[in-house]
């Protein structure tokens, strides 16, 4: 197994992150990329809040969409971009529809992410990393923070209070995941890694989308590098897509589970936590997304941004 740090561009001046609106999180400027013996590549980035912990062999891993947050982080990111005129409301409507369509296709063709990976290139090409992080910080404060499940955040805090590290695991670009982790006071984020050249995304991915089995592989690689004992680790998710991740750790918890995950949780005797109630559960189902849905919306945003640049 090889782990290597990848330099990220120098962003805006580093400021101490307090999690309050208007305060910019400090830049880590480095994403660690690890490749295992089978050629699987994973990437993770610590927040500047990360420090040595008393319980160094245990950690917790939290899915983001509908587990830590109501709805999909990339959906709210797109909403924030729309409000800043990066693309139109009709683009956003197509984004939501494509999310639903790709979610259904992902269920029918589980594990086949080749088309999704190709489509992802349209989103990242030409975007500057520091711009994405800056926008992610602003949009988190405006749209994502009010949608964090307080109950899930409390579960994460319990691990921190016990001296354990807490990582988000998301299909979103690792830089966006890291911003969310920093705002929540967590250790870091595991996410999809996009190649960066001279401070801008090239449009090529480093490894695969962080989805399904890729999450379990990434957590296993991180455990090897960081000296974690996976039998002492916990994982939290809402989706049956994350069964490989939940099965890789000693303690699996289904949070706001879909029907299939609830069935699996009962079968395996896993703990179930549900923070949804009535209308709220229905409301958050619309912006729900799988990794392929993330790509569909990202493509829409990327193409719309390119169109805006041409017209500008």
PDB file of C-alpha atoms in Angstrom:
ATOM      1  CA  UNK A   1       0.000   0.000   0.000  1.00  0.00           C
ATOM      2  CA  UNK A   2       1.335   3.416  -0.937  1.00  0.00           C
ATOM      3  CA  UNK A   3       0.180   6.706   0.529  1.00  0.00           C
ATOM      4  CA  UNK A   4       1.373   9.949  -0.917  1.00  0.00           C
ATOM      5  CA  UNK A   5       0.480  13.572  -0.199  1.00  0.00           C
ATOM      6  CA  UNK A   6      -0.592  15.677  -3.169  1.00  0.00           C
ATOM      7  CA  UNK A   7       0.085  19.385  -2.957  1.00  0.00           C
ATOM      8  CA  UNK A   8      -3.010  21.532  -3.253  1.00  0.00           C
ATOM      9  CA  UNK A   9      -2.833  25.145  -4.442  1.00  0.00           C
ATOM     10  CA  UNK A  10      -2.225  27.982  -2.070  1.00  0.00           C
ATOM     11  CA  UNK A  11      -5.642  29.386  -1.273  1.00  0.00           C
ATOM     12  CA  UNK A  12      -6.743  32.399   0.715  1.00  0.00           C
ATOM     13  CA  UNK A  13      -4.899  33.204   3.970  1.00  0.00           C
ATOM     14  CA  UNK A  14      -5.534  30.587   6.647  1.00  0.00           C
ATOM     15  CA  UNK A  15      -7.916  31.604   9.406  1.00  0.00           C
ATOM     16  CA  UNK A  16      -8.927  29.658  12.498  1.00  0.00           C
ATOM     17  CA  UNK A  17     -12.245  27.925  11.858  1.00  0.00           C
ATOM     18  CA  UNK A  18     -14.914  28.423  14.488  1.00  0.00           C
ATOM     19  CA  UNK A  19     -17.795  27.003  12.451  1.00  0.00           C
ATOM     20  CA  UNK A  20     -19.604  30.361  12.553  1.00  0.00           C
ATOM     21  CA  UNK A  21     -20.912  31.984   9.428  1.00  0.00           C
ATOM     22  CA  UNK A  22     -18.373  34.214   7.738  1.00  0.00           C
ATOM     23  CA  UNK A  23     -15.280  32.498   9.119  1.00  0.00           C
ATOM     24  CA  UNK A  24     -13.263  30.718   6.479  1.00  0.00           C
ATOM     25  CA  UNK A  25     -11.785  27.310   7.310  1.00  0.00           C
ATOM     26  CA  UNK A  26      -8.016  27.041   7.149  1.00  0.00           C
ATOM     27  CA  UNK A  27      -6.610  25.407   4.015  1.00  0.00           C
ATOM     28  CA  UNK A  28      -5.016  22.008   4.377  1.00  0.00           C
ATOM     29  CA  UNK A  29      -3.496  22.282   0.860  1.00  0.00           C
ATOM     30  CA  UNK A  30      -2.800  18.537   0.850  1.00  0.00           C
ATOM     31  CA  UNK A  31      -4.859  15.511  -0.069  1.00  0.00           C
ATOM     32  CA  UNK A  32      -3.434  12.102   0.782  1.00  0.00           C
ATOM     33  CA  UNK A  33      -3.846   9.551  -1.978  1.00  0.00           C
ATOM     34  CA  UNK A  34      -3.359   5.858  -1.262  1.00  0.00           C
ATOM     35  CA  UNK A  35      -3.239   2.965  -3.719  1.00  0.00           C
ATOM     36  CA  UNK A  36      -3.544  -0.633  -2.527  1.00  0.00           C
ATOM     37  CA  UNK A  37      -2.096  -3.828  -4.009  1.00  0.00           C
ATOM     38  CA  UNK A  38      -5.123  -4.239  -6.276  1.00  0.00           C
ATOM     39  CA  UNK A  39      -4.733  -0.765  -7.735  1.00  0.00           C
ATOM     40  CA  UNK A  40      -7.678   0.776  -5.877  1.00  0.00           C
ATOM     41  CA  UNK A  41      -7.086   4.439  -5.151  1.00  0.00           C
ATOM     42  CA  UNK A  42      -8.568   6.453  -2.296  1.00  0.00           C
ATOM     43  CA  UNK A  43      -8.097  10.000  -1.089  1.00  0.00           C
ATOM     44  CA  UNK A  44      -8.653  11.769   2.181  1.00  0.00           C
ATOM     45  CA  UNK A  45      -7.957  15.177   3.683  1.00  0.00           C
ATOM     46  CA  UNK A  46      -7.781  16.109   7.345  1.00  0.00           C
ATOM     47  CA  UNK A  47      -9.222  19.348   8.626  1.00  0.00           C
ATOM     48  CA  UNK A  48      -7.070  21.778  10.547  1.00  0.00           C
ATOM     49  CA  UNK A  49      -9.047  20.779  13.633  1.00  0.00           C
ATOM     50  CA  UNK A  50      -7.527  17.287  13.526  1.00  0.00           C
ATOM     51  CA  UNK A  51      -5.075  16.447  16.300  1.00  0.00           C
ATOM     52  CA  UNK A  52      -3.647  13.486  18.172  1.00  0.00           C
ATOM     53  CA  UNK A  53      -6.352  11.481  19.926  1.00  0.00           C
ATOM     54  CA  UNK A  54      -6.166   9.309  23.062  1.00  0.00           C
ATOM     55  CA  UNK A  55      -7.947   6.386  21.406  1.00  0.00           C
ATOM     56  CA  UNK A  56      -5.829   6.158  18.284  1.00  0.00           C
ATOM     57  CA  UNK A  57      -6.992   2.765  17.007  1.00  0.00           C
ATOM     58  CA  UNK A  58     -10.741   3.490  16.866  1.00  0.00           C
ATOM     59  CA  UNK A  59     -12.639   5.840  14.569  1.00  0.00           C
ATOM     60  CA  UNK A  60     -16.101   6.475  13.165  1.00  0.00           C
ATOM     61  CA  UNK A  61     -17.075   6.907   9.515  1.00  0.00           C
ATOM     62  CA  UNK A  62     -20.216   8.803   8.527  1.00  0.00           C
ATOM     63  CA  UNK A  63     -21.903   8.890   5.148  1.00  0.00           C
ATOM     64  CA  UNK A  64     -23.081  12.432   4.358  1.00  0.00           C
ATOM     65  CA  UNK A  65     -26.233  12.451   2.212  1.00  0.00           C
ATOM     66  CA  UNK A  66     -29.350  11.698   4.292  1.00  0.00           C
ATOM     67  CA  UNK A  67     -27.118  10.396   7.090  1.00  0.00           C
ATOM     68  CA  UNK A  68     -25.358  13.495   8.390  1.00  0.00           C
ATOM     69  CA  UNK A  69     -27.416  15.895   6.312  1.00  0.00           C
ATOM     70  CA  UNK A  70     -30.997  16.087   5.047  1.00  0.00           C
ATOM     71  CA  UNK A  71     -30.780  15.519   1.313  1.00  0.00           C
ATOM     72  CA  UNK A  72     -27.677  15.558  -0.860  1.00  0.00           C
ATOM     73  CA  UNK A  73     -24.729  17.866  -0.251  1.00  0.00           C
ATOM     74  CA  UNK A  74     -24.131  18.274  -3.979  1.00  0.00           C
ATOM     75  CA  UNK A  75     -27.776  19.246  -4.485  1.00  0.00           C
ATOM     76  CA  UNK A  76     -27.505  22.062  -1.946  1.00  0.00           C
ATOM     77  CA  UNK A  77     -24.159  23.036  -3.453  1.00  0.00           C
ATOM     78  CA  UNK A  78     -25.906  23.324  -6.822  1.00  0.00           C
ATOM     79  CA  UNK A  79     -28.702  25.365  -5.221  1.00  0.00           C
ATOM     80  CA  UNK A  80     -26.100  27.747  -3.867  1.00  0.00           C
ATOM     81  CA  UNK A  81     -24.467  28.055  -7.271  1.00  0.00           C
ATOM     82  CA  UNK A  82     -27.847  28.781  -8.845  1.00  0.00           C
ATOM     83  CA  UNK A  83     -28.501  31.576  -6.357  1.00  0.00           C
ATOM     84  CA  UNK A  84     -25.170  33.087  -7.428  1.00  0.00           C
ATOM     85  CA  UNK A  85     -26.215  32.947 -11.097  1.00  0.00           C
ATOM     86  CA  UNK A  86     -23.730  30.239 -12.051  1.00  0.00           C
ATOM     87  CA  UNK A  87     -26.631  28.551 -13.829  1.00  0.00           C
ATOM     88  CA  UNK A  88     -30.387  28.897 -14.166  1.00  0.00           C
ATOM     89  CA  UNK A  89     -33.306  27.524 -12.182  1.00  0.00           C
ATOM     90  CA  UNK A  90     -34.229  25.357 -15.192  1.00  0.00           C
ATOM     91  CA  UNK A  91     -30.733  23.841 -15.016  1.00  0.00           C
ATOM     92  CA  UNK A  92     -31.402  23.122 -11.348  1.00  0.00           C
ATOM     93  CA  UNK A  93     -34.722  21.447 -12.185  1.00  0.00           C
ATOM     94  CA  UNK A  94     -32.956  19.193 -14.702  1.00  0.00           C
ATOM     95  CA  UNK A  95     -30.337  18.513 -12.022  1.00  0.00           C
ATOM     96  CA  UNK A  96     -32.994  17.253  -9.586  1.00  0.00           C
ATOM     97  CA  UNK A  97     -34.647  15.103 -12.268  1.00  0.00           C
ATOM     98  CA  UNK A  98     -31.329  13.591 -13.339  1.00  0.00           C
ATOM     99  CA  UNK A  99     -30.509  12.794  -9.714  1.00  0.00           C
ATOM    100  CA  UNK A 100     -33.682  10.743  -9.424  1.00  0.00           C
ATOM    101  CA  UNK A 101     -33.161   9.072 -12.804  1.00  0.00           C
ATOM    102  CA  UNK A 102     -29.570   8.092 -12.088  1.00  0.00           C
ATOM    103  CA  UNK A 103     -30.489   6.869  -8.614  1.00  0.00           C
ATOM    104  CA  UNK A 104     -32.946   4.404 -10.194  1.00  0.00           C
ATOM    105  CA  UNK A 105     -30.421   3.353 -12.840  1.00  0.00           C
ATOM    106  CA  UNK A 106     -27.788   2.784 -10.163  1.00  0.00           C
ATOM    107  CA  UNK A 107     -30.127   0.351  -8.443  1.00  0.00           C
ATOM    108  CA  UNK A 108     -30.810  -1.521 -11.686  1.00  0.00           C
ATOM    109  CA  UNK A 109     -27.156  -1.680 -12.704  1.00  0.00           C
ATOM    110  CA  UNK A 110     -25.423  -1.902  -9.332  1.00  0.00           C
ATOM    111  CA  UNK A 111     -21.668  -1.532  -9.529  1.00  0.00           C
ATOM    112  CA  UNK A 112     -21.580  -0.275 -13.133  1.00  0.00           C
ATOM    113  CA  UNK A 113     -20.175   3.235 -12.665  1.00  0.00           C
ATOM    114  CA  UNK A 114     -18.171   3.544 -15.888  1.00  0.00           C
ATOM    115  CA  UNK A 115     -20.588   5.999 -17.528  1.00  0.00           C
ATOM    116  CA  UNK A 116     -20.826   7.991 -14.323  1.00  0.00           C
ATOM    117  CA  UNK A 117     -17.051   8.260 -14.125  1.00  0.00           C
ATOM    118  CA  UNK A 118     -16.816   9.520 -17.686  1.00  0.00           C
ATOM    119  CA  UNK A 119     -19.565  12.071 -17.088  1.00  0.00           C
ATOM    120  CA  UNK A 120     -17.830  13.384 -13.979  1.00  0.00           C
ATOM    121  CA  UNK A 121     -15.117  14.949 -16.103  1.00  0.00           C
ATOM    122  CA  UNK A 122     -17.461  17.669 -17.375  1.00  0.00           C
ATOM    123  CA  UNK A 123     -17.888  19.039 -13.849  1.00  0.00           C
ATOM    124  CA  UNK A 124     -14.318  19.347 -12.634  1.00  0.00           C
ATOM    125  CA  UNK A 125     -12.552  20.585 -15.749  1.00  0.00           C
ATOM    126  CA  UNK A 126     -11.421  24.182 -15.442  1.00  0.00           C
ATOM    127  CA  UNK A 127     -12.684  24.842 -11.895  1.00  0.00           C
ATOM    128  CA  UNK A 128     -10.117  26.221  -9.463  1.00  0.00           C
ATOM    129  CA  UNK A 129      -9.806  24.350  -6.183  1.00  0.00           C
ATOM    130  CA  UNK A 130      -9.767  27.473  -4.036  1.00  0.00           C
ATOM    131  CA  UNK A 131     -12.961  28.735  -5.726  1.00  0.00           C
ATOM    132  CA  UNK A 132     -14.734  25.434  -5.046  1.00  0.00           C
ATOM    133  CA  UNK A 133     -13.671  25.489  -1.392  1.00  0.00           C
ATOM    134  CA  UNK A 134     -14.688  29.133  -0.966  1.00  0.00           C
ATOM    135  CA  UNK A 135     -18.097  28.492  -2.496  1.00  0.00           C
ATOM    136  CA  UNK A 136     -18.530  25.326  -0.440  1.00  0.00           C
ATOM    137  CA  UNK A 137     -17.865  27.280   2.763  1.00  0.00           C
ATOM    138  CA  UNK A 138     -20.396  29.972   1.875  1.00  0.00           C
ATOM    139  CA  UNK A 139     -23.039  27.516   0.711  1.00  0.00           C
ATOM    140  CA  UNK A 140     -22.598  25.266   3.743  1.00  0.00           C
ATOM    141  CA  UNK A 141     -23.345  28.193   6.050  1.00  0.00           C
ATOM    142  CA  UNK A 142     -26.357  29.285   3.988  1.00  0.00           C
ATOM    143  CA  UNK A 143     -28.029  26.025   2.954  1.00  0.00           C
ATOM    144  CA  UNK A 144     -26.374  22.972   4.481  1.00  0.00           C
ATOM    145  CA  UNK A 145     -25.903  23.899   8.132  1.00  0.00           C
ATOM    146  CA  UNK A 146     -29.668  24.156   8.808  1.00  0.00           C
ATOM    147  CA  UNK A 147     -30.080  20.667   7.316  1.00  0.00           C
ATOM    148  CA  UNK A 148     -27.548  18.834   9.468  1.00  0.00           C
ATOM    149  CA  UNK A 149     -29.289  16.145  11.496  1.00  0.00           C
ATOM    150  CA  UNK A 150     -28.697  17.183  15.102  1.00  0.00           C
ATOM    151  CA  UNK A 151     -29.030  13.569  16.215  1.00  0.00           C
ATOM    152  CA  UNK A 152     -26.365  12.325  13.792  1.00  0.00           C
ATOM    153  CA  UNK A 153     -24.045  15.179  14.695  1.00  0.00           C
ATOM    154  CA  UNK A 154     -24.434  14.209  18.347  1.00  0.00           C
ATOM    155  CA  UNK A 155     -23.470  10.634  17.500  1.00  0.00           C
ATOM    156  CA  UNK A 156     -20.303  11.944  15.858  1.00  0.00           C
ATOM    157  CA  UNK A 157     -19.572  14.147  18.854  1.00  0.00           C
ATOM    158  CA  UNK A 158     -19.752  11.135  21.168  1.00  0.00           C
ATOM    159  CA  UNK A 159     -16.902   9.536  19.255  1.00  0.00           C
ATOM    160  CA  UNK A 160     -14.888  12.741  19.469  1.00  0.00           C
ATOM    161  CA  UNK A 161     -15.574  12.984  23.203  1.00  0.00           C
ATOM    162  CA  UNK A 162     -14.291   9.421  23.542  1.00  0.00           C
ATOM    163  CA  UNK A 163     -11.018  10.494  21.960  1.00  0.00           C
ATOM    164  CA  UNK A 164     -11.704   8.899  18.579  1.00  0.00           C
ATOM    165  CA  UNK A 165     -11.343  10.364  15.124  1.00  0.00           C
ATOM    166  CA  UNK A 166     -14.429  10.969  12.968  1.00  0.00           C
ATOM    167  CA  UNK A 167     -14.372  10.971   9.176  1.00  0.00           C
ATOM    168  CA  UNK A 168     -17.029  11.816   6.607  1.00  0.00           C
ATOM    169  CA  UNK A 169     -17.184   9.440   3.623  1.00  0.00           C
ATOM    170  CA  UNK A 170     -18.832  10.953   0.558  1.00  0.00           C
ATOM    171  CA  UNK A 171     -18.987  10.688  -3.225  1.00  0.00           C
ATOM    172  CA  UNK A 172     -18.542  14.465  -3.357  1.00  0.00           C
ATOM    173  CA  UNK A 173     -15.093  15.850  -4.205  1.00  0.00           C
ATOM    174  CA  UNK A 174     -12.844  15.426  -1.179  1.00  0.00           C
ATOM    175  CA  UNK A 175     -12.326  19.203  -0.930  1.00  0.00           C
ATOM    176  CA  UNK A 176     -16.070  19.758  -0.429  1.00  0.00           C
ATOM    177  CA  UNK A 177     -16.220  16.925   2.096  1.00  0.00           C
ATOM    178  CA  UNK A 178     -13.349  18.463   3.999  1.00  0.00           C
ATOM    179  CA  UNK A 179     -15.116  21.824   4.206  1.00  0.00           C
ATOM    180  CA  UNK A 180     -18.220  20.137   5.653  1.00  0.00           C
ATOM    181  CA  UNK A 181     -16.083  18.171   8.122  1.00  0.00           C
ATOM    182  CA  UNK A 182     -14.299  21.329   9.251  1.00  0.00           C
ATOM    183  CA  UNK A 183     -17.560  23.187   9.759  1.00  0.00           C
ATOM    184  CA  UNK A 184     -18.822  20.282  11.904  1.00  0.00           C
ATOM    185  CA  UNK A 185     -15.615  20.046  13.931  1.00  0.00           C
ATOM    186  CA  UNK A 186     -14.717  16.586  12.619  1.00  0.00           C
ATOM    187  CA  UNK A 187     -11.348  15.040  11.808  1.00  0.00           C
ATOM    188  CA  UNK A 188     -11.533  14.943   8.040  1.00  0.00           C
ATOM    189  CA  UNK A 189     -13.202  13.595   4.917  1.00  0.00           C
ATOM    190  CA  UNK A 190     -12.804  10.770   2.453  1.00  0.00           C
ATOM    191  CA  UNK A 191     -14.118  11.603  -1.007  1.00  0.00           C
ATOM    192  CA  UNK A 192     -13.715  11.464  -4.751  1.00  0.00           C
ATOM    193  CA  UNK A 193     -10.302  12.779  -5.821  1.00  0.00           C
ATOM    194  CA  UNK A 194      -9.996  14.929  -8.931  1.00  0.00           C
ATOM    195  CA  UNK A 195      -6.614  15.620 -10.467  1.00  0.00           C
ATOM    196  CA  UNK A 196      -5.331  19.158  -9.917  1.00  0.00           C
ATOM    197  CA  UNK A 197      -2.792  20.992 -12.068  1.00  0.00           C
ATOM    198  CA  UNK A 198      -1.684  24.556 -11.323  1.00  0.00           C
ATOM    199  CA  UNK A 199      -4.565  25.028  -8.913  1.00  0.00           C
ATOM    200  CA  UNK A 200      -7.315  23.902 -11.299  1.00  0.00           C
ATOM    201  CA  UNK A 201      -9.092  20.615 -11.917  1.00  0.00           C
ATOM    202  CA  UNK A 202      -7.935  18.897 -15.112  1.00  0.00           C
ATOM    203  CA  UNK A 203     -11.149  16.948 -15.680  1.00  0.00           C
ATOM    204  CA  UNK A 204      -9.508  13.624 -14.812  1.00  0.00           C
ATOM    205  CA  UNK A 205     -10.256  11.585 -11.716  1.00  0.00           C
ATOM    206  CA  UNK A 206      -7.593   9.993  -9.533  1.00  0.00           C
ATOM    207  CA  UNK A 207      -9.073   6.548  -8.966  1.00  0.00           C
ATOM    208  CA  UNK A 208     -12.808   5.913  -8.904  1.00  0.00           C
ATOM    209  CA  UNK A 209     -15.902   7.683  -7.627  1.00  0.00           C
ATOM    210  CA  UNK A 210     -16.275   7.224  -3.865  1.00  0.00           C
ATOM    211  CA  UNK A 211     -19.367   5.056  -4.089  1.00  0.00           C
ATOM    212  CA  UNK A 212     -20.404   1.583  -2.933  1.00  0.00           C
ATOM    213  CA  UNK A 213     -17.436  -0.809  -2.526  1.00  0.00           C
ATOM    214  CA  UNK A 214     -15.010   2.076  -3.099  1.00  0.00           C
ATOM    215  CA  UNK A 215     -15.967   3.479   0.322  1.00  0.00           C
ATOM    216  CA  UNK A 216     -15.054   0.233   2.059  1.00  0.00           C
ATOM    217  CA  UNK A 217     -11.766   0.064   0.158  1.00  0.00           C
ATOM    218  CA  UNK A 218     -10.937   3.652   1.079  1.00  0.00           C
ATOM    219  CA  UNK A 219     -11.684   3.108   4.767  1.00  0.00           C
ATOM    220  CA  UNK A 220      -9.559  -0.051   4.765  1.00  0.00           C
ATOM    221  CA  UNK A 221      -6.667   1.853   3.206  1.00  0.00           C
ATOM    222  CA  UNK A 222      -7.012   4.709   5.672  1.00  0.00           C
ATOM    223  CA  UNK A 223      -7.046   2.218   8.545  1.00  0.00           C
ATOM    224  CA  UNK A 224      -3.803   0.681   7.296  1.00  0.00           C
ATOM    225  CA  UNK A 225      -2.057   4.034   7.049  1.00  0.00           C
ATOM    226  CA  UNK A 226      -3.428   5.479  10.295  1.00  0.00           C
ATOM    227  CA  UNK A 227      -3.124   2.312  12.409  1.00  0.00           C
ATOM    228  CA  UNK A 228      -6.861   1.855  12.977  1.00  0.00           C
ATOM    229  CA  UNK A 229      -8.369  -1.425  14.119  1.00  0.00           C
ATOM    230  CA  UNK A 230     -11.498  -1.771  11.979  1.00  0.00           C
ATOM    231  CA  UNK A 231     -13.068  -4.148  14.490  1.00  0.00           C
ATOM    232  CA  UNK A 232     -13.081  -1.208  16.917  1.00  0.00           C
ATOM    233  CA  UNK A 233     -14.438   1.257  14.337  1.00  0.00           C
ATOM    234  CA  UNK A 234     -18.032   2.256  13.574  1.00  0.00           C
ATOM    235  CA  UNK A 235     -19.788   3.247  10.359  1.00  0.00           C
ATOM    236  CA  UNK A 236     -23.065   5.096   9.840  1.00  0.00           C
ATOM    237  CA  UNK A 237     -25.165   5.241   6.659  1.00  0.00           C
ATOM    238  CA  UNK A 238     -28.714   5.563   5.340  1.00  0.00           C
ATOM    239  CA  UNK A 239     -28.285   3.508   2.171  1.00  0.00           C
ATOM    240  CA  UNK A 240     -27.969  -0.124   1.164  1.00  0.00           C
ATOM    241  CA  UNK A 241     -25.334   1.101  -1.311  1.00  0.00           C
ATOM    242  CA  UNK A 242     -23.050   1.369   1.722  1.00  0.00           C
ATOM    243  CA  UNK A 243     -23.408  -2.241   2.858  1.00  0.00           C
ATOM    244  CA  UNK A 244     -19.722  -2.909   1.997  1.00  0.00           C
ATOM    245  CA  UNK A 245     -18.690  -0.013   4.271  1.00  0.00           C
ATOM    246  CA  UNK A 246     -20.997  -1.088   7.091  1.00  0.00           C
ATOM    247  CA  UNK A 247     -19.750  -4.654   6.835  1.00  0.00           C
ATOM    248  CA  UNK A 248     -16.092  -3.587   6.993  1.00  0.00           C
ATOM    249  CA  UNK A 249     -16.246  -2.300  10.568  1.00  0.00           C
ATOM    250  CA  UNK A 250     -16.994  -3.781  13.951  1.00  0.00           C
ATOM    251  CA  UNK A 251     -20.082  -1.673  14.591  1.00  0.00           C
ATOM    252  CA  UNK A 252     -22.592  -0.758  11.891  1.00  0.00           C
ATOM    253  CA  UNK A 253     -25.399   1.737  12.452  1.00  0.00           C
ATOM    254  CA  UNK A 254     -28.259   2.386  10.027  1.00  0.00           C
ATOM    255  CA  UNK A 255     -29.263   6.056  10.185  1.00  0.00           C
ATOM    256  CA  UNK A 256     -32.508   7.146   8.496  1.00  0.00           C
ATOM    257  CA  UNK A 257     -32.300   3.863   6.552  1.00  0.00           C
ATOM    258  CA  UNK A 258     -33.871   3.089   3.201  1.00  0.00           C
ATOM    259  CA  UNK A 259     -36.059  -0.014   3.033  1.00  0.00           C
ATOM    260  CA  UNK A 260     -33.303  -2.399   1.950  1.00  0.00           C
ATOM    261  CA  UNK A 261     -30.821  -1.179   4.558  1.00  0.00           C
ATOM    262  CA  UNK A 262     -33.481  -1.442   7.262  1.00  0.00           C
ATOM    263  CA  UNK A 263     -34.081  -5.035   6.235  1.00  0.00           C
ATOM    264  CA  UNK A 264     -30.363  -5.799   6.310  1.00  0.00           C
ATOM    265  CA  UNK A 265     -29.929  -4.051   9.656  1.00  0.00           C
ATOM    266  CA  UNK A 266     -32.651  -6.169  11.235  1.00  0.00           C
ATOM    267  CA  UNK A 267     -31.170  -9.306   9.725  1.00  0.00           C
ATOM    268  CA  UNK A 268     -27.684  -8.549  11.074  1.00  0.00           C
ATOM    269  CA  UNK A 269     -28.828  -7.085  14.369  1.00  0.00           C
ATOM    270  CA  UNK A 270     -27.371  -3.664  13.595  1.00  0.00           C
ATOM    271  CA  UNK A 271     -28.436  -0.602  15.536  1.00  0.00           C
ATOM    272  CA  UNK A 272     -30.991   1.639  13.800  1.00  0.00           C
ATOM    273  CA  UNK A 273     -31.360   5.371  14.369  1.00  0.00           C
ATOM    274  CA  UNK A 274     -34.063   7.352  12.593  1.00  0.00           C
ATOM    275  CA  UNK A 275     -34.233  11.115  13.025  1.00  0.00           C
ATOM    276  CA  UNK A 276     -36.935  11.662  10.392  1.00  0.00           C
ATOM    277  CA  UNK A 277     -40.537  12.433  11.195  1.00  0.00           C
ATOM    278  CA  UNK A 278     -43.611  12.653   8.961  1.00  0.00           C
ATOM    279  CA  UNK A 279     -43.360  15.419   6.393  1.00  0.00           C
ATOM    280  CA  UNK A 280     -39.671  15.882   6.951  1.00  0.00           C
ATOM    281  CA  UNK A 281     -38.973  12.324   5.816  1.00  0.00           C
ATOM    282  CA  UNK A 282     -40.943  12.918   2.615  1.00  0.00           C
ATOM    283  CA  UNK A 283     -39.362  16.303   1.984  1.00  0.00           C
ATOM    284  CA  UNK A 284     -35.770  15.107   2.066  1.00  0.00           C
ATOM    285  CA  UNK A 285     -36.429  12.242  -0.312  1.00  0.00           C
ATOM    286  CA  UNK A 286     -36.483  14.561  -3.330  1.00  0.00           C
ATOM    287  CA  UNK A 287     -32.847  15.760  -3.301  1.00  0.00           C
ATOM    288  CA  UNK A 288     -31.547  12.325  -2.332  1.00  0.00           C
ATOM    289  CA  UNK A 289     -28.672  11.061  -4.496  1.00  0.00           C
ATOM    290  CA  UNK A 290     -26.354   8.205  -5.257  1.00  0.00           C
ATOM    291  CA  UNK A 291     -22.882   8.841  -6.653  1.00  0.00           C
ATOM    292  CA  UNK A 292     -24.213   8.713 -10.187  1.00  0.00           C
ATOM    293  CA  UNK A 293     -26.779  11.360  -9.286  1.00  0.00           C
ATOM    294  CA  UNK A 294     -23.963  13.548  -8.038  1.00  0.00           C
ATOM    295  CA  UNK A 295     -22.337  13.235 -11.434  1.00  0.00           C
ATOM    296  CA  UNK A 296     -25.502  14.035 -13.359  1.00  0.00           C
ATOM    297  CA  UNK A 297     -26.041  17.249 -11.456  1.00  0.00           C
ATOM    298  CA  UNK A 298     -22.375  18.125 -11.589  1.00  0.00           C
ATOM    299  CA  UNK A 299     -22.379  17.810 -15.361  1.00  0.00           C
ATOM    300  CA  UNK A 300     -25.348  20.162 -15.591  1.00  0.00           C
ATOM    301  CA  UNK A 301     -23.615  22.682 -13.366  1.00  0.00           C
ATOM    302  CA  UNK A 302     -20.360  22.405 -15.271  1.00  0.00           C
ATOM    303  CA  UNK A 303     -21.927  22.839 -18.685  1.00  0.00           C
ATOM    304  CA  UNK A 304     -24.041  25.739 -17.489  1.00  0.00           C
ATOM    305  CA  UNK A 305     -20.995  27.431 -16.022  1.00  0.00           C
ATOM    306  CA  UNK A 306     -19.136  26.979 -19.288  1.00  0.00           C
ATOM    307  CA  UNK A 307     -22.107  28.533 -21.124  1.00  0.00           C
ATOM    308  CA  UNK A 308     -22.116  31.450 -18.680  1.00  0.00           C
ATOM    309  CA  UNK A 309     -18.404  31.995 -19.253  1.00  0.00           C
ATOM    310  CA  UNK A 310     -18.893  32.036 -23.026  1.00  0.00           C
ATOM    311  CA  UNK A 311     -21.687  34.591 -22.716  1.00  0.00           C
ATOM    312  CA  UNK A 312     -19.800  36.681 -20.150  1.00  0.00           C
TER     313      UNK A 312
END
